[in-house]
PDB file of C-alpha atoms in Angstrom:
ATOM      1  CA  MET A   1       0.014  -0.023   0.021  1.00  0.00           C
ATOM      2  CA  THR A   2       1.171   3.381  -0.866  1.00  0.00           C
ATOM      3  CA  THR A   3       1.426   6.303   1.508  1.00  0.00           C
ATOM      4  CA  ALA A   4      -1.422   8.011  -0.304  1.00  0.00           C
ATOM      5  CA  MET A   5      -3.697   5.064   0.206  1.00  0.00           C
ATOM      6  CA  ILE A   6      -2.852   4.749   3.854  1.00  0.00           C
ATOM      7  CA  ARG A   7      -3.682   8.426   4.332  1.00  0.00           C
ATOM      8  CA  TRP A   8      -6.946   7.870   2.409  1.00  0.00           C
ATOM      9  CA  VAL A   9      -7.937   4.825   4.547  1.00  0.00           C
ATOM     10  CA  ARG A  10      -7.105   6.655   7.756  1.00  0.00           C
ATOM     11  CA  GLY A  11      -9.152   9.663   6.608  1.00  0.00           C
ATOM     12  CA  PHE A  12     -12.016   7.360   5.633  1.00  0.00           C
ATOM     13  CA  VAL A  13     -11.969   5.450   8.946  1.00  0.00           C
ATOM     14  CA  GLY A  14     -11.608   8.691  10.858  1.00  0.00           C
ATOM     15  CA  GLY A  15     -14.564  10.145   8.973  1.00  0.00           C
ATOM     16  CA  VAL A  16     -16.670   7.123   9.639  1.00  0.00           C
ATOM     17  CA  LEU A  17     -15.822   7.290  13.366  1.00  0.00           C
ATOM     18  CA  LEU A  18     -16.549  10.956  13.396  1.00  0.00           C
ATOM     19  CA  LEU A  19     -19.993  10.349  11.768  1.00  0.00           C
ATOM     20  CA  LEU A  20     -20.803   7.595  14.252  1.00  0.00           C
ATOM     21  CA  ALA A  21     -19.825   9.784  17.162  1.00  0.00           C
ATOM     22  CA  LEU A  22     -21.800  12.719  15.847  1.00  0.00           C
ATOM     23  CA  SER A  23     -24.848  10.526  15.195  1.00  0.00           C
ATOM     24  CA  GLY A  24     -24.689   9.308  18.822  1.00  0.00           C
ATOM     25  CA  CYS A  25     -24.503  12.914  19.954  1.00  0.00           C
ATOM     26  CA  HIS A  26     -27.444  13.808  17.711  1.00  0.00           C
ATOM     27  CA  GLU A  27     -29.591  10.928  19.145  1.00  0.00           C
ATOM     28  CA  ALA A  28     -28.583  12.042  22.723  1.00  0.00           C
ATOM     29  CA  TRP A  29     -29.404  15.697  21.832  1.00  0.00           C
ATOM     30  CA  GLN A  30     -32.742  14.692  20.377  1.00  0.00           C
ATOM     31  CA  ALA A  31     -33.529  12.665  23.563  1.00  0.00           C
ATOM     32  CA  LEU A  32     -32.696  15.624  25.753  1.00  0.00           C
ATOM     33  CA  ARG A  33     -34.748  17.951  23.650  1.00  0.00           C
ATOM     34  CA  THR A  34     -37.808  15.815  23.838  1.00  0.00           C
ATOM     35  CA  MET A  35     -37.587  15.123  27.579  1.00  0.00           C
ATOM     36  CA  GLN A  36     -40.301  16.758  29.545  1.00  0.00           C
ATOM     37  CA  PRO A  37     -39.025  18.850  32.439  1.00  0.00           C
ATOM     38  CA  GLN A  38     -39.961  17.172  35.714  1.00  0.00           C
ATOM     39  CA  PRO A  39     -41.051  19.550  38.525  1.00  0.00           C
ATOM     40  CA  VAL A  40     -38.799  19.623  41.517  1.00  0.00           C
ATOM     41  CA  PHE A  41     -40.584  19.720  44.798  1.00  0.00           C
ATOM     42  CA  ALA A  42     -38.569  20.959  47.669  1.00  0.00           C
ATOM     43  CA  GLU A  43     -39.916  19.691  50.844  1.00  0.00           C
ATOM     44  CA  ALA A  44     -40.795  22.665  53.031  1.00  0.00           C
ATOM     45  CA  GLU A  45     -39.421  21.965  56.459  1.00  0.00           C
ATOM     46  CA  GLU A  46     -41.644  23.867  58.691  1.00  0.00           C
ATOM     47  CA  GLU A  47     -40.012  25.079  61.810  1.00  0.00           C
ATOM     48  CA  ALA A  48     -41.649  23.596  64.761  1.00  0.00           C
ATOM     49  CA  ALA A  49     -42.891  26.518  66.892  1.00  0.00           C
ATOM     50  CA  VAL A  50     -41.308  26.648  70.289  1.00  0.00           C
ATOM     51  CA  ALA A  51     -43.899  26.016  72.978  1.00  0.00           C
ATOM     52  CA  GLY A  52     -44.004  28.886  75.566  1.00  0.00           C
ATOM     53  CA  ASP A  53     -44.369  28.372  79.226  1.00  0.00           C
ATOM     54  CA  ALA A  54     -46.501  31.105  81.010  1.00  0.00           C
ATOM     55  CA  ALA A  55     -44.765  30.564  84.432  1.00  0.00           C
ATOM     56  CA  ARG A  56     -41.334  31.089  82.912  1.00  0.00           C
ATOM     57  CA  GLY A  57     -42.739  34.067  80.986  1.00  0.00           C
ATOM     58  CA  ALA A  58     -44.036  35.649  84.236  1.00  0.00           C
ATOM     59  CA  ALA A  59     -40.575  35.393  85.747  1.00  0.00           C
ATOM     60  CA  LEU A  60     -39.056  37.058  82.655  1.00  0.00           C
ATOM     61  CA  PHE A  61     -41.683  39.794  82.842  1.00  0.00           C
ATOM     62  CA  ARG A  62     -40.650  40.470  86.497  1.00  0.00           C
ATOM     63  CA  GLU A  63     -36.918  39.881  86.389  1.00  0.00           C
ATOM     64  CA  GLY A  64     -35.736  40.181  82.813  1.00  0.00           C
ATOM     65  CA  VAL A  65     -32.792  38.177  81.555  1.00  0.00           C
ATOM     66  CA  GLY A  66     -29.081  39.025  81.535  1.00  0.00           C
ATOM     67  CA  ASP A  67     -28.606  42.772  81.032  1.00  0.00           C
ATOM     68  CA  ALA A  68     -32.214  43.115  79.831  1.00  0.00           C
ATOM     69  CA  PRO A  69     -34.544  44.663  82.485  1.00  0.00           C
ATOM     70  CA  GLY A  70     -37.814  43.125  83.493  1.00  0.00           C
ATOM     71  CA  CYS A  71     -40.888  44.514  81.755  1.00  0.00           C
ATOM     72  CA  VAL A  72     -42.576  45.366  85.104  1.00  0.00           C
ATOM     73  CA  GLY A  73     -40.294  48.360  85.456  1.00  0.00           C
ATOM     74  CA  CYS A  74     -42.427  50.171  82.977  1.00  0.00           C
ATOM     75  CA  HIS A  75     -45.536  48.150  82.273  1.00  0.00           C
ATOM     76  CA  ALA A  76     -48.131  47.753  84.973  1.00  0.00           C
ATOM     77  CA  LEU A  77     -50.096  44.566  85.135  1.00  0.00           C
ATOM     78  CA  THR A  78     -53.369  46.329  85.917  1.00  0.00           C
ATOM     79  CA  GLN A  79     -54.725  49.834  85.334  1.00  0.00           C
ATOM     80  CA  THR A  80     -53.090  52.420  87.567  1.00  0.00           C
ATOM     81  CA  THR A  81     -53.275  56.171  87.751  1.00  0.00           C
ATOM     82  CA  TRP A  82     -50.270  56.399  85.495  1.00  0.00           C
ATOM     83  CA  SER A  83     -47.954  54.135  83.553  1.00  0.00           C
ATOM     84  CA  LEU A  84     -44.776  54.763  81.582  1.00  0.00           C
ATOM     85  CA  ALA A  85     -45.831  52.130  79.016  1.00  0.00           C
ATOM     86  CA  PRO A  86     -49.104  50.352  78.078  1.00  0.00           C
ATOM     87  CA  VAL A  87     -50.836  48.394  80.768  1.00  0.00           C
ATOM     88  CA  MET A  88     -50.577  44.625  80.204  1.00  0.00           C
ATOM     89  CA  GLU A  89     -54.043  43.555  81.432  1.00  0.00           C
ATOM     90  CA  GLY A  90     -55.926  42.410  78.318  1.00  0.00           C
ATOM     91  CA  VAL A  91     -52.899  42.895  76.082  1.00  0.00           C
ATOM     92  CA  GLY A  92     -53.599  39.793  74.001  1.00  0.00           C
ATOM     93  CA  ALA A  93     -56.980  41.115  72.929  1.00  0.00           C
ATOM     94  CA  ARG A  94     -55.585  44.594  72.121  1.00  0.00           C
ATOM     95  CA  ALA A  95     -52.522  43.162  70.412  1.00  0.00           C
ATOM     96  CA  ALA A  96     -54.638  41.442  67.822  1.00  0.00           C
ATOM     97  CA  GLN A  97     -56.088  44.806  66.735  1.00  0.00           C
ATOM     98  CA  ARG A  98     -52.902  46.970  66.839  1.00  0.00           C
ATOM     99  CA  VAL A  99     -51.342  46.263  63.330  1.00  0.00           C
ATOM    100  CA  GLU A 100     -53.414  45.001  60.451  1.00  0.00           C
ATOM    101  CA  GLY A 101     -52.133  41.691  59.218  1.00  0.00           C
ATOM    102  CA  LEU A 102     -50.302  40.737  62.489  1.00  0.00           C
ATOM    103  CA  SER A 103     -51.763  38.213  64.841  1.00  0.00           C
ATOM    104  CA  ALA A 104     -51.597  39.101  68.566  1.00  0.00           C
ATOM    105  CA  GLU A 105     -48.498  36.846  68.982  1.00  0.00           C
ATOM    106  CA  ALA A 106     -46.683  38.293  66.000  1.00  0.00           C
ATOM    107  CA  TYR A 107     -47.534  41.848  67.178  1.00  0.00           C
ATOM    108  CA  LEU A 108     -46.102  41.141  70.696  1.00  0.00           C
ATOM    109  CA  GLU A 109     -42.959  39.545  69.193  1.00  0.00           C
ATOM    110  CA  GLN A 110     -42.449  42.645  66.992  1.00  0.00           C
ATOM    111  CA  SER A 111     -43.112  44.969  69.917  1.00  0.00           C
ATOM    112  CA  ILE A 112     -40.532  43.151  72.060  1.00  0.00           C
ATOM    113  CA  THR A 113     -37.827  42.694  69.433  1.00  0.00           C
ATOM    114  CA  ASP A 114     -38.368  45.912  67.436  1.00  0.00           C
ATOM    115  CA  PRO A 115     -40.050  48.289  69.786  1.00  0.00           C
ATOM    116  CA  SER A 116     -40.008  51.275  67.416  1.00  0.00           C
ATOM    117  CA  ALA A 117     -41.934  49.452  64.672  1.00  0.00           C
ATOM    118  CA  TYR A 118     -45.194  50.515  66.179  1.00  0.00           C
ATOM    119  CA  LEU A 119     -45.765  52.935  69.050  1.00  0.00           C
ATOM    120  CA  VAL A 120     -49.052  52.860  70.990  1.00  0.00           C
ATOM    121  CA  PRO A 121     -50.666  56.356  70.744  1.00  0.00           C
ATOM    122  CA  GLY A 122     -49.944  58.388  73.956  1.00  0.00           C
ATOM    123  CA  PHE A 123     -46.697  56.626  74.759  1.00  0.00           C
ATOM    124  CA  ARG A 124     -43.046  57.464  73.891  1.00  0.00           C
ATOM    125  CA  ASN A 125     -40.434  54.982  72.612  1.00  0.00           C
ATOM    126  CA  ILE A 126     -38.689  54.275  75.927  1.00  0.00           C
ATOM    127  CA  MET A 127     -38.515  50.497  75.674  1.00  0.00           C
ATOM    128  CA  PHE A 128     -35.217  48.685  76.086  1.00  0.00           C
ATOM    129  CA  PRO A 129     -34.175  48.319  72.385  1.00  0.00           C
ATOM    130  CA  GLN A 130     -32.061  45.136  72.627  1.00  0.00           C
ATOM    131  CA  TYR A 131     -34.554  42.603  73.919  1.00  0.00           C
ATOM    132  CA  GLY A 132     -34.225  40.734  70.619  1.00  0.00           C
ATOM    133  CA  GLU A 133     -30.516  40.250  71.266  1.00  0.00           C
ATOM    134  CA  HIS A 134     -30.975  39.172  74.897  1.00  0.00           C
ATOM    135  CA  LEU A 135     -34.001  36.899  74.626  1.00  0.00           C
ATOM    136  CA  SER A 136     -33.597  33.417  73.218  1.00  0.00           C
ATOM    137  CA  GLU A 137     -36.376  31.959  71.028  1.00  0.00           C
ATOM    138  CA  GLN A 138     -37.565  30.008  74.080  1.00  0.00           C
ATOM    139  CA  ASN A 139     -37.508  33.188  76.329  1.00  0.00           C
ATOM    140  CA  LEU A 140     -39.573  35.025  73.694  1.00  0.00           C
ATOM    141  CA  ALA A 141     -42.097  32.187  73.447  1.00  0.00           C
ATOM    142  CA  ASP A 142     -42.405  32.000  77.211  1.00  0.00           C
ATOM    143  CA  LEU A 143     -42.931  35.753  77.545  1.00  0.00           C
ATOM    144  CA  ILE A 144     -45.581  35.916  74.701  1.00  0.00           C
ATOM    145  CA  THR A 145     -47.412  32.954  76.154  1.00  0.00           C
ATOM    146  CA  TYR A 146     -47.534  34.714  79.554  1.00  0.00           C
ATOM    147  CA  LEU A 147     -48.683  38.034  78.008  1.00  0.00           C
ATOM    148  CA  MET A 148     -51.510  36.187  76.191  1.00  0.00           C
ATOM    149  CA  THR A 149     -52.830  35.054  79.580  1.00  0.00           C
ATOM    150  CA  LEU A 150     -53.230  38.537  80.975  1.00  0.00           C
TER     151      LEU A 150
END
């Protein structure tokens, strides 16, 4: 066989192999194009709500936690002649009406962790601003559970 024939055979075999490879790619491409996308469902892992304990919440209300003062320093439990902050008696019922779209519990959480978000008319923003940093999720649940009993 001459050198020219060897080159021709190599070219022919290479061309055939290239066509086979491309036809395989074409079939794979066609299969990918005709595949129907399948929806991906991410399972929503709902956070289990922390159950609050009213007795622990009452202690937090009186004593505070860490450097955070107790709520009783400014909030009276029952109506008095004067109060630095809103009276807590019946706070659960009032809290449900304070901010449209917020449940009583959500409003109380917002009021504790972000006290400037909503100010009750007639009161100034004097609340300790870092309760959100000092109260754990459990502390917050306990305090809100207690407030809802008043």
